[in-house]
Amino acid sequence: MAARLIDGIALSKLLRLNIAERAARLTVAGKQPGLAVILVGENQASQVYVRNKVKACEENGIYSILDRQPASISESELLERIAALNADPRIHGILVQLPLPTHIDSHKVIEAIAPAKDVDGFHMISAGALMTGNHGFKPCTPYGVMKMLVHIGTPLRGAHAVVIGRSNIVGKPMAMLLLQESATVTICHSATRDLGALTRQADIVVAAVGKRNVLTADMVKPGAVVIDVGMNRNDEGKLCGDVDFEGVKEVAGWITPVPGGVGPMTITMLLMNTIKSAEGA
Ligand code: NAP
């Protein structure tokens, strides 16, 4: 294997030491940081995600509430629940696990979260702050990717970064964060012509698509940094990313594994945003 591994579990452990210290300091000062996680319905994957988030809070001294609501909850009832959490002084961060049942407008729900408690960074105020270079919560997944890039010391200024995917929660904020660090950013999506011609020019590739083998070895410049955000299942039902890891690791300079790469960093940055919210409250 030519590429070095970017270990999201090890980096998370390091960052969580700092998070736990800050949580303990806040608790001593009578302001224990608190996160509320709202889960609507019985989506299997969502149940695993929220359980992991609550567990990470418990392990790092952050107070947490797991607010489980039935899939039949009405939009107005959910909005009322968020209003109550907005007003709750023990809660510094509110997260609504997506996707929501189709009878609920998820945009309306996200916009109901107080921007000061929007630790997922999905509110329009947070997105606008990111776009304009103002202070706001950064979405956890791209924020975690930036921490990984800084940790390995890869130069960002002037680097060509190709982001595959343009969702509001990963691709677009990822591109904005890279741009803030003076990378030259290309954003690709399903209508992009000749993806490989673009990724082959990249010093950094971030794949955030949700499809296996979107990035193969022939699409990667030797020595490039490859970050795999994707979460898919292979034919054996095992978790895998968007990148053909076996092939690409022979060409890239650095690569993230799936699992054990971006996933743990996402939760770590959620904890970090919750601490920042409590420190600023
Ligand atoms: P999404 O909203 O479905 O967006 C996927 C993006 O990929 C879209 O912009 C789409 O383009 C683009 N795309 C689809 N097929 C493509 C192709 N063949 N070539 C180039 N681009 C293509 O997904 P998401 O929410 O951003 O998530 C992406 C992946 O990351 C998923 O696997 C998700 O599970 C994973 N994820 C992981 C974490 C983590 O913590 N590890 C966190 C969040 C998400 P169009 O816009 O043109 O449709």
Coordinates of C-alpha atoms and ligand atoms in Angstrom, one line a residue:
M1 CA 0.0 0.0 0.0
A2 CA 1.5 3.3 -1.1
A3 CA -1.0 5.6 0.7
R4 CA -0.8 6.5 4.4
L5 CA -4.0 6.0 6.3
I6 CA -5.9 8.9 7.9
D7 CA -7.2 7.3 11.0
G8 CA -10.4 9.0 12.1
I9 CA -10.7 7.0 15.2
A10 CA -7.3 8.0 16.5
L11 CA -7.8 11.7 15.6
S12 CA -11.2 11.6 17.3
K13 CA -9.7 10.2 20.5
L14 CA -7.2 13.1 20.6
L15 CA -9.9 15.7 20.0
R16 CA -12.3 14.2 22.4
L17 CA -9.7 14.5 25.2
N18 CA -9.8 18.2 24.7
I19 CA -13.6 18.1 24.4
A20 CA -14.0 16.2 27.7
E21 CA -11.6 18.6 29.5
R22 CA -13.7 21.6 28.3
A23 CA -16.9 19.9 29.3
A24 CA -15.6 19.2 32.8
R25 CA -14.5 22.9 33.1
L26 CA -18.0 24.1 32.1
T27 CA -19.6 21.6 34.5
V28 CA -17.5 22.8 37.4
A29 CA -18.6 26.4 36.5
G30 CA -22.3 25.2 36.7
K31 CA -22.9 25.1 32.9
Q32 CA -22.6 21.5 31.8
P33 CA -23.0 21.4 28.0
G34 CA -26.2 19.7 26.8
L35 CA -27.3 18.3 23.5
A36 CA -30.8 17.3 22.5
V37 CA -31.2 14.7 19.8
I38 CA -34.6 14.3 18.3
L39 CA -35.4 11.1 16.5
V40 CA -38.7 10.8 14.7
G41 CA -39.9 7.3 13.7
E42 CA -38.1 3.9 13.6
N43 CA -35.5 4.3 10.8
Q44 CA -32.9 1.6 11.5
A45 CA -29.9 3.6 10.4
S46 CA -31.1 6.7 12.2
Q47 CA -31.5 4.7 15.4
V48 CA -27.8 3.6 15.2
Y49 CA -26.6 7.2 14.5
V50 CA -28.5 8.8 17.4
R51 CA -27.4 6.0 19.8
N52 CA -23.8 6.7 18.8
K53 CA -24.2 10.4 19.3
V54 CA -25.8 10.1 22.8
K55 CA -23.1 7.5 23.8
A56 CA -20.4 9.9 22.7
C57 CA -22.0 12.7 24.8
E58 CA -22.1 10.4 27.9
E59 CA -18.4 9.4 27.4
N60 CA -17.3 13.0 27.3
G61 CA -19.2 14.6 30.1
I62 CA -21.9 16.2 27.9
Y63 CA -25.5 16.1 29.2
S64 CA -27.8 14.6 26.5
I65 CA -31.5 14.0 25.9
L66 CA -32.7 11.5 23.3
D67 CA -36.1 12.7 22.4
R68 CA -37.9 9.8 20.5
Q69 CA -41.0 10.8 18.7
P70 CA -43.4 8.5 16.8
A71 CA -43.5 8.7 13.0
S72 CA -47.1 9.9 13.4
I73 CA -46.1 13.2 15.2
S74 CA -47.5 16.2 13.3
E75 CA -45.2 18.9 12.0
S76 CA -46.7 21.5 14.5
E77 CA -46.1 19.1 17.4
L78 CA -42.5 18.7 16.4
L79 CA -42.1 22.5 16.0
E80 CA -43.5 22.9 19.5
R81 CA -41.0 20.4 20.8
I82 CA -38.2 22.4 19.2
A83 CA -39.5 25.6 20.7
A84 CA -39.4 24.0 24.1
L85 CA -35.8 22.9 23.6
N86 CA -34.8 26.4 22.3
A87 CA -36.0 27.8 25.6
D88 CA -34.4 25.1 27.8
P89 CA -31.2 26.5 29.5
R90 CA -29.7 23.0 30.0
I91 CA -29.6 22.5 26.2
H92 CA -26.9 24.1 24.1
G93 CA -27.3 22.1 20.9
I94 CA -30.3 20.7 19.1
L95 CA -30.1 18.1 16.4
V96 CA -33.0 16.7 14.4
Q97 CA -32.0 13.4 12.9
L98 CA -32.8 13.3 9.2
P99 CA -34.6 12.0 7.2
L100 CA -38.0 13.0 8.6
P101 CA -41.2 11.3 7.6
T102 CA -42.6 12.8 4.3
H103 CA -45.5 14.6 6.0
I104 CA -43.0 16.9 7.8
D105 CA -41.2 19.7 6.0
S106 CA -37.6 19.2 7.1
H107 CA -36.6 22.7 6.0
K108 CA -39.2 24.2 8.2
V109 CA -38.1 22.0 11.1
I110 CA -34.4 23.0 10.7
E111 CA -35.3 26.7 10.5
A112 CA -37.2 26.4 13.8
I113 CA -34.0 25.5 15.7
A114 CA -32.5 28.6 17.3
P115 CA -29.3 29.5 15.3
A116 CA -27.4 29.7 18.6
K117 CA -28.2 26.0 19.2
D118 CA -27.8 24.8 15.6
V119 CA -24.8 22.5 16.3
D120 CA -25.4 20.5 13.1
G121 CA -24.9 23.7 11.1
F122 CA -27.8 23.1 8.8
H123 CA -29.8 26.3 9.6
M124 CA -29.9 29.0 6.8
I125 CA -28.2 31.4 9.2
S126 CA -25.3 28.9 9.7
A127 CA -25.1 28.3 5.9
G128 CA -25.1 32.0 5.3
A129 CA -22.4 32.6 7.9
L130 CA -20.2 30.0 6.2
M131 CA -20.8 31.5 2.8
T132 CA -20.0 35.0 3.9
G133 CA -17.1 34.1 6.2
N134 CA -18.9 35.0 9.4
H135 CA -18.9 33.2 12.7
G136 CA -21.4 30.3 12.8
F137 CA -21.6 26.5 13.4
K138 CA -19.9 24.5 10.6
P139 CA -21.6 21.3 9.4
C140 CA -20.0 18.5 11.3
T141 CA -18.9 16.2 8.4
P142 CA -17.0 18.8 6.3
Y143 CA -15.7 20.4 9.6
G144 CA -14.3 16.9 10.5
V145 CA -12.7 16.5 7.1
M146 CA -11.0 19.9 7.5
K147 CA -9.6 18.8 10.8
M148 CA -8.2 15.6 9.1
L149 CA -6.6 17.7 6.3
V150 CA -5.0 20.1 8.8
H151 CA -3.9 17.1 11.0
I152 CA -1.9 15.5 8.1
G153 CA -0.4 18.9 7.3
T154 CA -1.4 18.9 3.6
P155 CA -1.1 22.3 2.1
L156 CA -4.5 23.8 1.3
R157 CA -3.5 27.2 -0.1
G158 CA -3.4 27.0 -3.8
A159 CA -4.2 23.2 -3.8
H160 CA -6.7 22.0 -6.3
A161 CA -9.5 20.3 -4.4
V162 CA -12.3 18.4 -6.2
V163 CA -15.5 17.8 -4.2
I164 CA -17.8 15.1 -5.6
G165 CA -21.3 15.8 -4.4
R166 CA -23.2 19.1 -3.8
S167 CA -25.6 18.4 -1.0
N168 CA -26.3 21.1 1.6
I169 CA -24.9 19.0 4.4
V170 CA -21.7 17.7 2.9
G171 CA -20.6 18.8 -0.7
K172 CA -21.5 22.5 -0.6
P173 CA -20.2 23.3 2.9
M174 CA -17.1 21.2 2.1
A175 CA -16.4 23.3 -0.9
M176 CA -16.9 26.5 1.1
L177 CA -14.5 25.4 3.9
L178 CA -11.8 24.5 1.4
L179 CA -12.3 27.8 -0.4
Q180 CA -11.9 29.6 2.9
E181 CA -8.5 28.1 3.2
S182 CA -7.6 29.3 -0.3
A183 CA -7.8 26.0 -2.1
T184 CA -9.0 26.1 -5.7
V185 CA -12.2 24.2 -5.6
T186 CA -14.1 22.2 -8.3
I187 CA -17.5 20.9 -7.3
C188 CA -18.8 17.8 -9.3
H189 CA -22.2 16.2 -9.3
S190 CA -24.4 13.8 -11.3
A191 CA -24.3 16.0 -14.4
T192 CA -20.5 16.5 -14.4
R193 CA -18.9 15.4 -17.7
D194 CA -15.8 13.2 -17.5
L195 CA -15.4 13.2 -13.7
G196 CA -12.0 11.4 -14.0
A197 CA -10.5 14.2 -16.1
L198 CA -11.2 16.6 -13.2
T199 CA -10.3 14.3 -10.3
R200 CA -7.0 13.4 -12.0
Q201 CA -6.0 17.1 -11.6
A202 CA -6.8 17.2 -7.9
D203 CA -4.4 17.4 -5.0
I204 CA -7.3 16.6 -2.7
V205 CA -10.5 14.6 -3.6
V206 CA -13.5 14.5 -1.3
A207 CA -16.1 11.9 -2.4
A208 CA -19.5 12.5 -0.9
V209 CA -21.9 10.7 -3.3
G210 CA -23.4 7.6 -1.7
K211 CA -22.4 5.2 -4.5
R212 CA -19.7 2.6 -4.4
N213 CA -16.6 2.8 -6.6
V214 CA -17.4 6.4 -7.8
L215 CA -13.6 7.0 -7.5
T216 CA -11.3 4.4 -8.9
A217 CA -7.4 4.2 -9.1
D218 CA -7.3 5.5 -12.7
M219 CA -9.1 8.7 -11.6
V220 CA -6.5 9.7 -8.9
K221 CA -3.3 11.6 -9.3
P222 CA -0.4 9.8 -7.7
G223 CA 0.2 11.2 -4.2
A224 CA -3.2 12.9 -3.9
V225 CA -5.2 13.1 -0.6
V226 CA -8.4 11.1 -0.9
I227 CA -11.2 11.6 1.6
D228 CA -14.1 9.2 1.5
V229 CA -17.3 10.5 3.0
G230 CA -19.6 7.9 1.5
M231 CA -21.4 5.3 3.5
N232 CA -22.7 2.3 1.5
R233 CA -23.1 -1.4 1.9
N234 CA -21.1 -3.9 -0.3
D235 CA -22.4 -7.2 -1.6
E236 CA -21.6 -8.9 1.7
G237 CA -23.6 -6.1 3.6
K238 CA -20.4 -4.6 5.0
L239 CA -20.0 -0.8 5.4
C240 CA -18.0 0.7 2.6
G241 CA -17.4 4.1 1.1
D242 CA -17.6 5.7 -2.4
V243 CA -13.9 5.0 -3.1
D244 CA -12.5 1.8 -4.5
F245 CA -10.2 1.6 -1.4
E246 CA -8.1 -1.4 -2.6
G247 CA -7.2 0.2 -5.9
V248 CA -6.9 3.8 -4.8
K249 CA -4.7 3.1 -1.8
E250 CA -2.0 2.1 -4.3
V251 CA -2.0 5.5 -6.0
A252 CA -3.0 8.1 -3.4
G253 CA -0.6 9.7 -0.9
W254 CA -3.2 9.7 1.9
I255 CA -6.6 7.9 2.2
T256 CA -9.4 7.6 4.7
P257 CA -10.8 4.2 5.4
V258 CA -14.5 3.3 5.7
P259 CA -15.3 2.6 8.5
G260 CA -13.0 4.4 10.8
G261 CA -12.4 7.5 8.7
V262 CA -14.8 10.4 8.4
G263 CA -17.7 8.8 10.4
P264 CA -16.2 9.1 13.9
M265 CA -15.0 12.6 13.0
T266 CA -18.5 13.7 12.3
I267 CA -19.6 12.8 15.8
T268 CA -16.5 14.4 17.3
M269 CA -17.3 17.7 15.6
L270 CA -20.9 17.5 16.8
L271 CA -19.5 17.3 20.4
M272 CA -17.1 20.2 19.6
N273 CA -19.9 22.4 18.3
T274 CA -21.9 21.6 21.4
I275 CA -19.0 22.6 23.7
K276 CA -18.5 25.8 21.6
S277 CA -22.2 26.6 22.0
A278 CA -22.1 26.1 25.8
E279 CA -18.9 28.2 26.1
G280 CA -20.5 31.0 24.2
A281 CA -23.9 30.9 26.1
Ligands
NAP1 P1 -26.9 13.3 -1.3 O1 -27.7 14.4 -0.7 O2 -27.6 12.1 -1.9 O3 -25.9 13.9 -2.4 C1 -25.2 13.1 -3.3 C2 -24.4 14.0 -4.3 O4 -23.7 13.1 -5.2 C3 -25.4 14.8 -5.2 O5 -24.9 16.1 -5.3 C4 -25.3 14.1 -6.5 O6 -25.4 14.9 -7.6 C5 -23.9 13.5 -6.5 N1 -23.8 12.4 -7.4 C6 -24.7 11.3 -7.5 N2 -24.2 10.5 -8.5 C7 -23.0 11.0 -8.9 C8 -22.1 10.6 -9.9 N3 -22.2 9.4 -10.5 N4 -21.0 11.3 -10.1 C9 -20.8 12.5 -9.4 N5 -21.7 12.9 -8.5 C10 -22.8 12.2 -8.2 O7 -25.9 12.7 -0.2 P2 -25.1 13.3 1.0 O8 -26.1 13.6 2.1 O9 -24.3 14.5 0.6 O10 -24.2 12.1 1.4 C11 -23.3 11.6 0.6 C12 -22.7 10.3 1.1 O11 -22.0 10.6 2.4 C13 -23.8 9.3 1.5 O12 -23.2 8.0 1.3 C14 -24.0 9.5 3.0 O13 -24.4 8.3 3.7 C15 -22.6 9.8 3.4 N6 -22.5 10.6 4.7 C16 -21.6 10.3 5.6 C17 -21.4 11.0 6.7 C18 -20.4 10.5 7.7 O14 -20.4 11.0 8.8 N7 -19.4 9.7 7.3 C19 -22.2 12.1 6.9 C20 -23.1 12.5 6.0 C21 -23.2 11.8 4.8 P3 -26.8 15.8 -7.9 O15 -26.8 16.9 -7.0 O16 -26.6 16.2 -9.3 O17 -27.9 14.8 -7.7

